[in-house]
Coordinates of C-alpha atoms and ligand atoms in Angstrom, one line a residue:
Chain A
M18 CA 123.7 66.7 71.1
T19 CA 120.5 66.5 69.2
E20 CA 118.3 66.5 72.2
T21 CA 117.4 70.0 73.4
N22 CA 116.7 71.0 77.0
A23 CA 113.2 71.9 78.0
I24 CA 114.6 73.5 81.1
T25 CA 118.0 74.8 82.0
I26 CA 118.8 76.0 85.5
R27 CA 122.2 77.6 86.3
A28 CA 123.5 78.7 89.7
L29 CA 119.9 79.4 90.8
R30 CA 119.7 80.9 94.3
K31 CA 116.8 82.2 96.3
V32 CA 117.1 83.8 99.6
Y33 CA 113.9 84.8 101.5
K34 CA 114.8 87.8 103.5
A35 CA 114.1 87.7 107.2
T36 CA 111.1 89.8 108.0
G37 CA 111.3 90.8 111.6
G38 CA 108.0 92.4 112.6
K39 CA 106.3 91.3 109.5
K40 CA 103.0 93.0 110.2
L41 CA 104.5 96.4 110.8
R42 CA 106.5 96.1 107.7
H43 CA 103.4 95.6 105.7
L44 CA 101.8 98.6 107.0
S45 CA 104.8 100.8 106.4
L46 CA 105.1 102.7 103.2
P47 CA 106.9 101.0 100.4
G48 CA 110.2 102.7 99.9
G49 CA 110.6 102.6 103.7
S50 CA 112.9 99.7 102.8
F51 CA 113.7 97.1 105.3
M52 CA 117.0 96.2 103.5
P53 CA 120.0 97.3 105.5
G54 CA 120.8 100.7 104.2
G55 CA 123.8 101.5 102.1
T56 CA 125.2 98.1 101.4
G57 CA 126.9 98.8 98.1
G58 CA 127.8 95.3 97.1
M59 CA 126.2 91.9 98.0
P60 CA 123.5 92.1 100.6
R61 CA 124.9 90.1 103.5
P62 CA 122.5 87.2 104.4
S63 CA 121.4 87.6 108.0
A64 CA 121.0 84.7 110.4
H65 CA 117.3 84.6 109.9
D66 CA 117.3 84.6 106.1
V67 CA 116.1 81.4 104.6
I68 CA 118.2 80.1 101.8
A69 CA 115.6 78.2 99.9
L70 CA 117.7 77.5 96.8
D71 CA 121.5 77.3 97.1
S72 CA 123.2 77.5 93.7
L73 CA 121.1 74.9 91.9
D74 CA 122.1 73.6 88.4
L75 CA 119.8 71.3 86.5
D76 CA 119.1 70.3 82.9
I77 CA 115.7 68.8 82.1
R78 CA 115.3 67.3 78.6
Q79 CA 112.4 67.7 76.3
G80 CA 109.8 65.0 76.7
E81 CA 111.3 63.9 80.0
F82 CA 109.2 63.0 83.1
F83 CA 111.3 64.7 85.7
G84 CA 110.9 64.3 89.4
L85 CA 112.0 66.8 92.1
L86 CA 112.3 64.8 95.3
G87 CA 112.8 66.2 98.7
P88 CA 111.4 66.6 102.2
N89 CA 109.2 69.6 103.2
G90 CA 111.1 72.8 103.0
A91 CA 113.7 71.4 100.6
G92 CA 113.0 74.1 98.0
K93 CA 110.8 72.2 95.6
S94 CA 108.0 74.8 95.4
T95 CA 110.5 77.6 95.2
T96 CA 112.1 75.9 92.2
I97 CA 108.7 75.4 90.6
G98 CA 107.9 79.0 91.4
V99 CA 111.0 80.3 89.7
L100 CA 110.5 78.1 86.7
T101 CA 106.9 79.2 86.3
T102 CA 107.8 82.9 86.5
R103 CA 106.1 83.4 89.8
I104 CA 109.1 83.8 92.0
V105 CA 112.0 86.1 91.2
P106 CA 115.3 84.4 92.1
T107 CA 117.9 86.2 94.1
S108 CA 120.5 85.2 91.5
G109 CA 121.2 82.7 88.7
T110 CA 119.2 82.0 85.6
A111 CA 116.6 79.6 84.3
T112 CA 115.3 79.0 80.9
V113 CA 112.1 77.2 80.2
A114 CA 111.1 76.1 76.6
G115 CA 113.8 78.3 75.2
S116 CA 112.9 81.5 77.1
D117 CA 114.4 83.1 80.1
V118 CA 112.0 83.1 83.1
G119 CA 113.0 86.7 84.1
T120 CA 113.4 88.6 80.8
Q121 CA 111.0 86.6 78.7
A122 CA 108.4 85.6 81.3
V123 CA 105.5 86.1 78.8
S124 CA 106.8 83.5 76.3
V125 CA 107.5 81.1 79.2
R126 CA 104.0 81.4 80.5
Q127 CA 102.6 80.8 77.0
R128 CA 104.3 77.4 76.9
I129 CA 103.8 76.0 80.4
G130 CA 100.9 74.6 82.3
V131 CA 101.0 74.7 86.1
V132 CA 99.2 72.5 88.6
P133 CA 99.7 74.2 92.0
Q134 CA 100.3 72.5 95.4
Q135 CA 96.9 73.8 96.6
P136 CA 93.9 73.8 94.1
N137 CA 93.2 77.4 93.4
A138 CA 90.3 77.4 90.9
D139 CA 88.1 80.5 90.7
R140 CA 85.4 79.8 93.3
S141 CA 83.1 82.4 91.9
L142 CA 82.9 80.5 88.7
N143 CA 81.7 77.0 87.9
V144 CA 83.9 74.3 86.2
I145 CA 83.3 75.1 82.6
E146 CA 83.6 78.9 83.2
N147 CA 86.9 78.3 85.0
L148 CA 88.2 76.5 81.9
Q149 CA 86.7 79.0 79.4
F150 CA 88.2 82.0 81.2
H151 CA 91.6 80.3 81.5
A152 CA 91.5 79.6 77.8
A153 CA 90.5 83.2 77.1
Y154 CA 93.6 84.4 79.1
F155 CA 95.6 82.4 76.4
G156 CA 93.6 83.9 73.5
I157 CA 91.6 80.8 72.8
P158 CA 88.1 81.6 71.5
V159 CA 85.2 80.3 73.6
A160 CA 83.9 77.7 71.1
A161 CA 87.3 76.1 70.8
A162 CA 87.8 76.3 74.6
T163 CA 84.5 74.7 75.3
K164 CA 85.2 71.8 73.0
R165 CA 88.6 71.2 74.5
A166 CA 87.3 71.5 78.0
Q167 CA 84.7 68.9 77.3
E168 CA 87.3 66.5 75.8
L169 CA 89.7 66.9 78.7
C170 CA 87.0 66.6 81.3
E171 CA 85.9 63.4 79.6
T172 CA 89.5 62.0 79.8
L173 CA 89.9 63.0 83.4
G174 CA 86.5 61.8 84.5
L175 CA 84.9 65.2 85.1
S176 CA 82.4 65.3 82.3
D177 CA 79.5 65.3 84.7
K178 CA 80.9 68.2 86.6
L179 CA 81.0 70.9 83.9
N180 CA 78.3 73.0 85.5
V181 CA 79.2 72.3 89.1
K182 CA 80.4 74.9 91.6
L183 CA 83.8 74.4 93.1
N184 CA 82.6 73.9 96.6
E185 CA 80.6 70.9 95.5
M186 CA 83.7 69.0 94.3
S187 CA 86.0 66.7 96.3
G188 CA 89.7 67.4 96.7
G189 CA 90.5 64.8 94.1
Q190 CA 88.1 66.3 91.6
Q191 CA 89.5 69.7 92.2
Q192 CA 93.0 68.4 91.7
R193 CA 92.0 66.9 88.4
L194 CA 90.3 70.1 87.4
M195 CA 93.7 71.8 88.0
I196 CA 95.2 69.4 85.5
V197 CA 92.5 70.0 82.9
R198 CA 93.0 73.7 83.4
A199 CA 96.8 73.4 83.0
L200 CA 96.3 71.5 79.7
M201 CA 93.7 73.8 78.2
H202 CA 96.3 75.8 76.3
E203 CA 98.3 72.8 75.1
P204 CA 101.5 73.6 77.1
D205 CA 104.8 72.0 76.1
V206 CA 106.0 71.8 79.7
L207 CA 103.7 70.7 82.6
F208 CA 104.6 71.5 86.2
L209 CA 102.9 69.7 89.0
D210 CA 103.7 70.6 92.6
E211 CA 103.0 67.6 94.9
P212 CA 99.9 66.7 93.0
T213 CA 99.0 63.6 95.0
V214 CA 99.2 65.1 98.5
G215 CA 95.9 64.7 100.2
L216 CA 94.5 62.2 97.6
D217 CA 93.2 58.8 98.7
P218 CA 95.1 55.8 97.4
Q219 CA 92.5 55.2 94.6
A220 CA 92.6 58.8 93.4
R221 CA 96.4 58.7 93.6
L222 CA 96.6 55.7 91.3
G223 CA 94.2 57.3 88.9
L224 CA 96.3 60.4 88.8
W225 CA 99.4 58.3 88.1
E226 CA 97.6 56.8 85.1
I227 CA 96.7 60.3 83.8
L228 CA 100.3 61.5 84.2
R229 CA 101.7 58.4 82.4
G230 CA 99.2 59.2 79.5
L231 CA 100.4 62.8 79.3
H232 CA 104.0 61.7 79.3
A233 CA 103.3 59.2 76.5
Q234 CA 102.1 62.1 74.4
G235 CA 105.7 63.4 74.6
R236 CA 105.0 66.3 77.0
T237 CA 107.7 67.4 79.3
I238 CA 106.6 66.9 82.9
V239 CA 108.2 68.3 86.0
M240 CA 106.7 66.9 89.2
T241 CA 107.7 67.5 92.8
T242 CA 106.9 64.9 95.4
H243 CA 108.1 63.7 98.8
Y244 CA 106.8 60.2 98.1
M245 CA 109.6 57.9 97.1
D246 CA 107.4 55.3 95.5
E247 CA 105.7 57.8 93.3
A248 CA 109.0 59.3 92.1
D249 CA 110.4 55.8 91.5
R250 CA 107.5 54.6 89.4
L251 CA 106.7 57.7 87.3
C252 CA 109.9 59.5 86.6
D253 CA 112.5 59.1 83.9
R254 CA 115.0 61.0 86.1
L255 CA 115.0 62.3 89.6
A256 CA 116.8 65.1 91.3
I257 CA 117.0 64.7 95.1
I258 CA 117.2 68.1 96.7
D259 CA 117.4 69.1 100.3
R260 CA 117.9 72.6 101.9
G261 CA 118.1 74.0 98.3
K262 CA 121.0 71.9 97.2
L263 CA 121.1 69.2 94.6
L264 CA 122.2 66.0 96.3
A265 CA 121.8 63.4 93.5
L266 CA 120.5 63.3 90.0
D267 CA 119.9 60.2 87.9
T268 CA 117.4 57.6 86.8
P269 CA 115.5 55.9 89.7
R270 CA 117.3 52.6 88.9
A271 CA 120.7 54.2 89.0
L272 CA 119.9 56.0 92.2
K273 CA 118.7 52.9 93.8
D274 CA 122.0 51.2 92.8
K275 CA 123.8 54.0 94.5
A276 CA 121.9 53.4 97.7
P277 CA 124.2 52.0 100.4
G278 CA 124.1 48.2 100.6
G279 CA 121.9 46.6 103.1
T280 CA 118.9 47.4 105.1
L281 CA 118.8 50.4 107.3
L282 CA 118.1 49.6 110.9
E283 CA 117.2 52.6 113.0
L284 CA 116.5 52.9 116.8
V285 CA 115.0 55.9 118.5
L286 CA 116.3 56.0 122.1
D287 CA 115.1 57.9 125.1
G288 CA 118.4 59.8 125.3
D289 CA 121.7 60.5 123.5
A290 CA 122.6 57.6 121.3
L291 CA 126.4 58.0 121.4
G292 CA 127.0 55.4 124.1
A293 CA 124.8 52.9 122.4
A294 CA 126.6 53.4 119.1
E295 CA 129.8 52.3 120.8
K296 CA 128.2 49.1 121.9
V297 CA 126.5 48.5 118.6
K298 CA 129.7 48.9 116.6
A299 CA 130.9 45.7 118.3
I300 CA 128.2 43.6 116.6
D301 CA 129.4 41.6 113.7
G302 CA 127.5 42.3 110.5
L303 CA 126.4 45.8 111.2
T304 CA 128.2 48.6 109.2
R305 CA 128.2 52.3 109.2
V306 CA 126.9 52.7 112.7
E307 CA 126.0 56.3 113.4
A308 CA 124.4 58.2 116.2
S309 CA 122.7 61.5 115.7
G310 CA 120.9 62.9 118.7
T311 CA 118.6 60.2 120.0
V312 CA 118.6 58.3 116.7
L313 CA 120.9 55.3 116.2
Q314 CA 121.4 54.0 112.6
A315 CA 123.2 51.0 111.2
Y316 CA 123.2 49.0 108.0
S317 CA 122.8 45.3 107.8
G318 CA 123.3 42.8 105.0
T319 CA 120.9 40.4 106.6
G320 CA 117.6 42.3 106.7
G321 CA 116.3 42.7 110.3
R322 CA 118.0 39.6 111.8
L323 CA 120.4 41.6 113.8
L324 CA 117.8 44.0 115.2
P325 CA 117.4 42.1 118.5
A326 CA 121.2 42.2 119.1
M327 CA 121.1 45.9 118.3
I328 CA 118.3 46.6 120.7
E329 CA 120.0 44.6 123.4
A330 CA 123.3 46.5 122.9
A331 CA 121.5 49.8 123.1
E332 CA 119.7 48.8 126.3
Q333 CA 123.0 47.7 127.8
S334 CA 124.2 51.2 127.3
G335 CA 121.4 52.3 129.7
R336 CA 119.0 53.6 127.1
R337 CA 115.5 52.4 126.4
V338 CA 114.3 51.9 122.8
K339 CA 111.3 54.0 122.0
D340 CA 110.8 53.3 118.3
I341 CA 112.2 51.0 115.6
H342 CA 112.5 51.6 111.9
L343 CA 113.6 49.2 109.2
L344 CA 114.2 50.3 105.6
P345 CA 115.1 48.0 102.8
P346 CA 117.6 49.5 100.2
S347 CA 115.6 52.0 98.2
L348 CA 115.6 55.7 97.3
E349 CA 114.6 56.2 100.9
T350 CA 117.8 54.7 102.2
L351 CA 119.8 56.7 99.6
F352 CA 118.1 59.8 100.9
V353 CA 118.9 59.0 104.5
S354 CA 122.5 58.3 103.6
L355 CA 122.7 61.6 101.8
T356 CA 121.0 63.8 104.3
G357 CA 121.0 61.9 107.6
R358 CA 117.3 62.2 107.8
K359 CA 114.1 60.7 106.4
L360 CA 111.9 62.1 103.7
G361 CA 108.3 62.0 105.0
Chain B
M4 CA 110.4 58.6 74.6
T5 CA 109.4 60.8 71.7
A6 CA 109.5 64.5 72.6
R7 CA 106.7 66.6 71.2
A8 CA 108.0 69.2 68.8
M9 CA 107.5 72.6 70.5
T10 CA 104.4 74.0 68.9
P11 CA 104.9 77.5 67.6
K12 CA 102.7 79.8 69.6
A13 CA 101.1 82.9 68.2
R14 CA 101.5 85.9 70.5
V15 CA 98.3 86.5 72.4
S16 CA 97.0 90.1 72.1
R17 CA 97.3 92.0 75.3
A18 CA 94.0 93.8 74.6
N19 CA 92.2 90.4 74.3
V20 CA 93.6 89.1 77.5
F21 CA 92.8 92.4 79.2
M22 CA 89.2 92.1 78.0
A23 CA 89.0 88.5 79.1
L24 CA 90.2 89.5 82.6
L25 CA 87.6 92.3 82.7
R26 CA 84.8 90.0 81.5
R27 CA 85.7 87.6 84.3
D28 CA 85.5 90.4 86.9
M29 CA 82.3 91.7 85.5
R30 CA 80.7 88.3 85.5
V31 CA 81.6 87.8 89.1
A32 CA 80.5 91.3 90.0
R33 CA 77.1 90.8 88.2
R34 CA 76.5 87.7 90.3
E35 CA 77.3 89.5 93.5
L36 CA 75.6 92.8 92.5
P37 CA 73.0 92.8 95.3
F38 CA 75.6 92.1 98.0
F39 CA 78.0 94.6 96.4
L40 CA 75.5 97.3 96.4
V41 CA 74.4 96.7 100.0
R42 CA 78.0 96.6 101.2
T43 CA 79.0 99.8 99.5
T44 CA 75.9 102.0 99.4
L45 CA 73.8 101.1 102.4
Q46 CA 75.8 103.4 104.7
P47 CA 75.7 106.5 102.4
L48 CA 72.0 105.8 101.8
M49 CA 71.2 105.7 105.5
F50 CA 73.1 108.9 105.9
I51 CA 70.9 110.4 103.3
V52 CA 67.8 109.2 105.1
V53 CA 68.9 110.7 108.4
F54 CA 70.5 113.9 107.3
G55 CA 68.7 114.5 104.0
Y56 CA 65.2 113.5 105.1
L57 CA 64.6 113.0 108.8
L58 CA 66.5 115.9 110.2
P59 CA 65.2 118.4 107.6
K60 CA 61.7 117.1 108.4
M61 CA 62.3 117.7 112.1
G62 CA 63.5 121.2 111.3
F63 CA 67.1 120.6 112.4
M64 CA 68.6 121.1 109.0
K65 CA 68.4 124.1 106.6
E66 CA 66.7 123.5 103.3
G67 CA 69.8 123.8 101.2
Y68 CA 71.8 121.1 103.0
S69 CA 70.8 118.4 100.4
T70 CA 72.7 120.5 97.8
A71 CA 75.9 119.9 99.8
L72 CA 75.0 116.4 100.7
L73 CA 74.2 114.8 97.4
P74 CA 77.6 115.3 95.6
G75 CA 79.4 114.1 98.8
V76 CA 77.3 111.0 99.1
L77 CA 78.0 110.2 95.5
A78 CA 81.7 110.7 96.1
I79 CA 81.6 108.3 99.1
S80 CA 79.7 105.6 97.1
L81 CA 82.2 105.9 94.2
T82 CA 85.4 105.9 96.2
F83 CA 84.3 103.4 98.8
S84 CA 83.1 100.8 96.3
A85 CA 86.2 101.4 94.1
I86 CA 88.5 100.7 97.1
Q87 CA 86.6 97.7 98.2
S88 CA 86.2 96.2 94.7
V89 CA 90.0 96.0 94.5
A90 CA 91.2 95.7 98.1
L91 CA 88.9 92.8 99.2
P92 CA 89.7 90.4 96.3
M93 CA 93.4 91.2 96.7
V94 CA 93.4 90.4 100.4
Q95 CA 91.5 87.2 99.8
D96 CA 93.5 86.1 96.7
F97 CA 96.9 86.7 98.1
G98 CA 96.0 85.8 101.6
W99 CA 94.4 82.4 101.2
T100 CA 92.4 81.5 98.1
R101 CA 95.3 82.1 95.7
E102 CA 92.7 82.3 92.9
I103 CA 94.6 85.1 91.2
E104 CA 97.5 82.8 90.5
D105 CA 95.8 81.5 87.4
R106 CA 95.6 85.0 86.0
L107 CA 99.1 85.7 87.0
L108 CA 100.2 82.8 84.7
A109 CA 98.4 84.4 81.7
P110 CA 100.9 85.2 78.9
V111 CA 100.9 88.9 79.5
P112 CA 103.0 91.2 81.7
T113 CA 102.0 90.9 85.3
S114 CA 101.3 94.6 85.6
L115 CA 98.4 94.2 83.1
V116 CA 96.6 91.9 85.6
A117 CA 96.9 94.7 88.2
A118 CA 95.8 97.4 85.7
E119 CA 92.7 95.4 84.8
K120 CA 91.8 95.1 88.5
I121 CA 92.0 98.8 88.9
V122 CA 89.8 99.4 85.8
A123 CA 87.3 96.9 87.1
G124 CA 87.3 98.9 90.4
V125 CA 86.5 102.1 88.5
L126 CA 83.6 100.5 86.7
Q127 CA 82.2 99.1 90.0
G128 CA 82.6 102.5 91.6
F129 CA 80.7 104.0 88.7
V130 CA 77.9 101.5 89.1
A131 CA 77.6 102.2 92.9
A132 CA 77.4 106.0 92.3
L133 CA 74.9 105.5 89.5
F134 CA 72.8 103.4 91.9
V135 CA 72.8 105.9 94.7
L136 CA 72.0 109.0 92.6
P137 CA 68.3 108.3 91.8
L138 CA 67.7 106.9 95.3
A139 CA 69.2 109.9 96.9
R140 CA 67.1 112.2 94.7
L141 CA 64.0 110.1 95.7
I142 CA 64.7 110.3 99.4
M143 CA 65.7 114.0 99.6
G144 CA 63.2 115.4 97.1
P145 CA 64.1 118.2 94.7
I146 CA 67.7 119.3 95.2
P147 CA 68.3 123.1 94.8
N148 CA 71.1 123.9 92.3
L149 CA 71.4 120.4 91.0
T150 CA 72.2 120.3 87.3
F151 CA 73.3 117.7 84.8
A152 CA 74.5 120.2 82.3
H153 CA 78.1 119.4 82.9
I154 CA 77.8 115.6 82.4
G155 CA 81.3 115.5 80.9
T156 CA 82.8 117.0 84.0
V157 CA 80.8 114.5 86.2
L158 CA 82.3 111.6 84.2
L159 CA 85.8 113.0 84.4
I160 CA 85.6 113.4 88.2
T161 CA 84.1 109.9 88.4
L162 CA 86.9 108.5 86.3
L163 CA 89.7 110.2 88.2
G164 CA 88.1 109.6 91.6
G165 CA 87.5 106.0 90.7
A166 CA 91.0 105.5 89.4
A167 CA 92.6 107.2 92.5
F168 CA 90.7 105.1 94.9
S169 CA 90.9 101.8 93.0
S170 CA 94.6 102.3 93.0
L171 CA 94.5 103.0 96.7
G172 CA 92.5 99.8 97.1
M173 CA 95.3 98.0 95.2
W174 CA 97.8 99.3 97.6
L175 CA 95.8 98.6 100.8
G176 CA 94.8 95.2 99.5
T177 CA 98.3 94.0 98.8
A178 CA 100.1 95.7 101.6
I179 CA 97.8 94.8 104.5
Q180 CA 97.6 91.5 106.3
P181 CA 94.2 89.8 106.2
Q182 CA 93.7 90.2 110.0
Q183 CA 94.1 93.9 109.6
I184 CA 91.1 94.5 107.4
G185 CA 89.0 95.6 110.3
L186 CA 91.8 98.0 111.3
M187 CA 91.9 99.4 107.8
F188 CA 88.2 100.3 107.9
S189 CA 88.3 101.9 111.3
V190 CA 91.7 103.6 111.1
I191 CA 92.0 104.6 107.5
L192 CA 88.6 104.6 105.8
A193 CA 86.3 105.9 108.6
P194 CA 88.4 109.0 109.2
M195 CA 88.7 109.5 105.5
I196 CA 84.9 109.6 105.1
F197 CA 84.2 111.9 108.1
F198 CA 86.9 114.3 107.2
G199 CA 86.5 114.0 103.4
C200 CA 84.2 117.0 103.0
A201 CA 81.5 114.6 101.9
Y202 CA 78.9 115.7 104.4
Y203 CA 79.8 119.4 104.3
P204 CA 81.4 121.6 101.7
W205 CA 85.1 122.5 102.0
Q206 CA 84.3 126.2 102.1
G207 CA 82.2 125.6 105.2
L208 CA 85.4 124.7 107.1
S209 CA 86.5 128.3 107.0
A210 CA 84.8 128.3 110.3
V211 CA 87.7 126.1 111.6
P212 CA 90.7 127.2 109.6
V213 CA 93.0 124.5 111.0
M214 CA 90.7 121.8 109.7
K215 CA 90.3 123.6 106.4
Y216 CA 93.9 123.0 105.6
A217 CA 94.4 119.7 107.5
V218 CA 91.8 117.9 105.4
L219 CA 93.6 118.8 102.2
I220 CA 95.7 115.6 102.7
N221 CA 92.5 113.6 102.4
P222 CA 92.0 112.4 98.8
L223 CA 88.3 112.1 99.3
V224 CA 88.0 115.9 99.7
Y225 CA 88.9 116.4 96.0
V226 CA 86.3 113.9 94.8
S227 CA 83.6 115.4 97.0
E228 CA 84.5 118.9 95.8
G229 CA 84.8 117.8 92.2
M230 CA 81.3 116.3 92.3
R231 CA 80.1 119.6 93.8
A232 CA 81.8 121.6 91.0
A233 CA 80.2 119.3 88.4
L234 CA 76.8 118.7 89.8
T235 CA 76.0 121.8 91.9
P236 CA 78.3 124.4 90.4
A237 CA 76.2 127.3 91.8
A238 CA 76.9 126.2 95.4
P239 CA 80.3 126.8 97.0
H240 CA 83.0 124.4 95.9
M241 CA 86.8 124.2 95.3
P242 CA 87.9 125.5 91.9
L243 CA 87.5 122.7 89.3
G244 CA 91.1 123.1 88.0
A245 CA 92.6 122.6 91.5
V246 CA 90.4 119.5 92.0
I247 CA 91.4 117.9 88.7
G248 CA 95.1 118.7 89.2
A249 CA 95.0 117.2 92.7
L250 CA 93.1 114.1 91.5
I251 CA 95.6 113.4 88.7
A252 CA 98.5 113.8 91.1
I253 CA 96.8 111.5 93.7
T254 CA 96.0 108.9 91.0
V255 CA 99.6 108.9 89.8
I256 CA 100.9 108.4 93.3
F257 CA 98.4 105.7 94.4
W258 CA 98.8 103.9 91.0
T259 CA 102.6 103.8 91.3
V260 CA 102.6 102.7 94.9
G261 CA 99.7 100.2 94.3
M262 CA 101.4 98.7 91.3
K263 CA 104.7 98.3 93.1
S264 CA 103.0 96.7 96.1
F265 CA 101.1 94.3 93.8
M266 CA 104.2 93.3 91.9
K267 CA 105.9 92.5 95.2
R268 CA 103.1 90.2 96.2
A269 CA 102.7 88.7 92.7
L270 CA 106.3 87.8 92.3
G271 CA 106.9 86.1 95.6
Ligands
ADP16 N1 107.4 83.4 101.0 C1 108.4 82.8 101.8 N2 108.9 83.6 102.7 C2 109.9 83.1 103.5 N3 110.3 81.9 103.5 C3 109.8 81.0 102.6 C4 108.8 81.5 101.7 N4 108.4 80.4 100.9 C5 109.2 79.4 101.3 N5 110.0 79.7 102.3 C6 111.0 78.9 102.9 O1 111.9 78.4 101.9 C7 112.2 77.0 102.2 C8 111.8 76.2 100.9 O2 110.4 76.2 100.8 P1 109.6 75.5 99.7 O3 110.3 75.8 98.4 O4 108.2 75.8 99.8 O5 109.9 73.9 100.0 P2 109.1 72.6 99.6 O6 108.2 72.9 98.5 O7 110.2 71.7 99.2 O8 108.4 72.1 100.8 C9 111.5 76.6 103.4 O9 112.4 76.7 104.5 C10 110.4 77.6 103.5 O10 110.1 77.8 104.9
MG17 MG1 106.1 72.7 98.4

C-alpha cells in the first residue's frame, strides 16, 4: 500500500469512572483514591461507569475528509479528545501523523489543528492577539504570525475583526476564528468537533465551502457531526458510531446503498406498540415491522402510500397515533436500521 | 485527492513556548492590574489603616506594633495574590471558559503549561507585595527596626513563599468545584490569614502554647516569619533556617500535589 494512514486507532477504549459524590471527591486529598482498593488486575467496571469508547478500530488515510457520525453521547468528542492528546484512553492505542498520542503527544500536537465543539478563544485578548499567541506557542515569530493571521482572516471573512474583542463577535465569527487559529501553524491534520452546531443555515453553508477548500489543499480533515446531510455532502468516508462502537464504515454512497430498501414509516403511539405491530404485519407491502416501546416502525417500497392503512391498523389495536415520521432511504434510515433509534 | 506531503516540523524550543505563555499571562495581568491590586491588596491595606494607624493614634496599640505588622501584611499580600492568580483562572478555565485548552494543545509537555502558571503566580505575588510596601510605610509612618540590608533574603522568602502559594493555588483551582470558591475563601483562606502569624509574631503566641504549636501546620506562618527575619531581624522571629527549610518542604508538597491535580484535569 502506497497510501499511508494519517490516523490509526486500535482497540481504543475509554471508560469514564463513576464518580459518586463528585463534589466530595474533589475536596478530598489526591491519593485518597476513589478506585476500589486492591484490585490487582483489571479494574472491574461498575454499573455507573460510562463506556464512552468500546474497542474502536479505525484507519484514516492521509488527505481524507473523514466524518465521525453519531448521536449525542456516541463518543465522538471522546474520540477527538484522545486523538488530540487531551483525553487519556483507558486502553488501546492511537497514532496521529505518525506519532503515538500517549507517548509522543508533543509531536502529535505539533501536527494537528483542533476546532473545539465550543469556541474557546482567549477572552482577555483580541482576535489578532489570540492568533499571535497561538502561533507563539508553536514557535512562530510574531511578524510571520501576523502575516499569516491576516491572510487567513481574509479568506475566512474576518479581516475587519482583527482588533475586535471576542465578546463583540457572533457565534459564527467565533467559530471561524477557531478555524483560523487551528490553521495558524499549518497542521497536517485538522480536527473539527461538530463545527456547524449553532450556526445559522447561511453560516453553515459558508463553513462547508471553507472546509471543502481546506480539503482541496490536501489536508486530512476529521469532522464529527450528527447531521446526516453534512456528512453525506462533505466527507470522503464516514464512520457511524453509537455507544462507543463502530457500526459502519464506508463512503457515503456505499453506506446509502446499504440502507434498507424503502421508506421508513414510523408511528409514535400513546402506549405499547406490540399489539399494533401484529395488526400492521398483516398489511401487504410493509416489511420489517418492528415495535420498540411506543414506537412502531415499518419499511415500505411505495413511499408514504401505505401510511393511512398503517395508522388505521394501529388504531384498530386500541392505540392512538401521536406522531408520524417518514424517512426516505438515506444515511438516516441506515442509522435507524443499525441502532433502532434516530440521530438528531 | 492529493494528500499533502507531511511537512517536516522543527521542534519548538520549550523555553520559547514557556516565555510565550508567560508573556500571555503578563499581558492579561497588566490589563487587569488595577482590579488585581484592589482584589488582593485592599484587605491588607485596610488592616494597616486600622491597626497600624487608627488604633495607635487612639492609643490602643503600642508603638512597636508596626514592626510586627509590616512583614505580616507583605506576607499576606504575596501569598494571597499568588494563590488567586493561579486558582481563579484555573477554576474559570477548567470550569466553563475552556480557554486554557488552546495552551494545552501547544507542542510542549502539559506540565510546562502548569509550571508557567505557577511562575506567573509568583510574579504577580511579587508585584502585589511591592505595591503594598511603600503604601504601608506611608500609612504607618517610620517603622522601628525595618531594614533593607538583607534584600537577598527578602527576595528568597518572596520567591519561596510565592512558589508555595502559587502551587497551593494550582491545587485548589483544579481540585475545587466552581460553586465552592466562596467556601474556599471562608473555610481555607480566612483561617489561614488569621492564624498565619501575619498580624502578630509567632513568639508572641508563647502566651498560648497550644496555639503556638497548632499554627505550625499553617504555611503562611513561615512566610510571615520569614519576612520578619528578613525585614525586621532585630525583632522576634523564627530562625531563618527553619523558615527556609519549612518553605522548601511546603513548596515541594504543594507543587507535587498541584501538578498532579492539574494533570488530572488537563488530561480528561
Ligand atoms: N468527563 C466525562 N465524565 C464522565 N462521562 C463523560 C465525560 N465526557 C463524556 N462522558 C460520557 O461519555 C459518553 C460519550 O460522550 P462524548 O464523547 O462527549 O459523545 P458525543 O461527542 O458523541 O456527544 C457520553 O455518555 C457522555 O455522557
Ligand atoms: Mg460531542
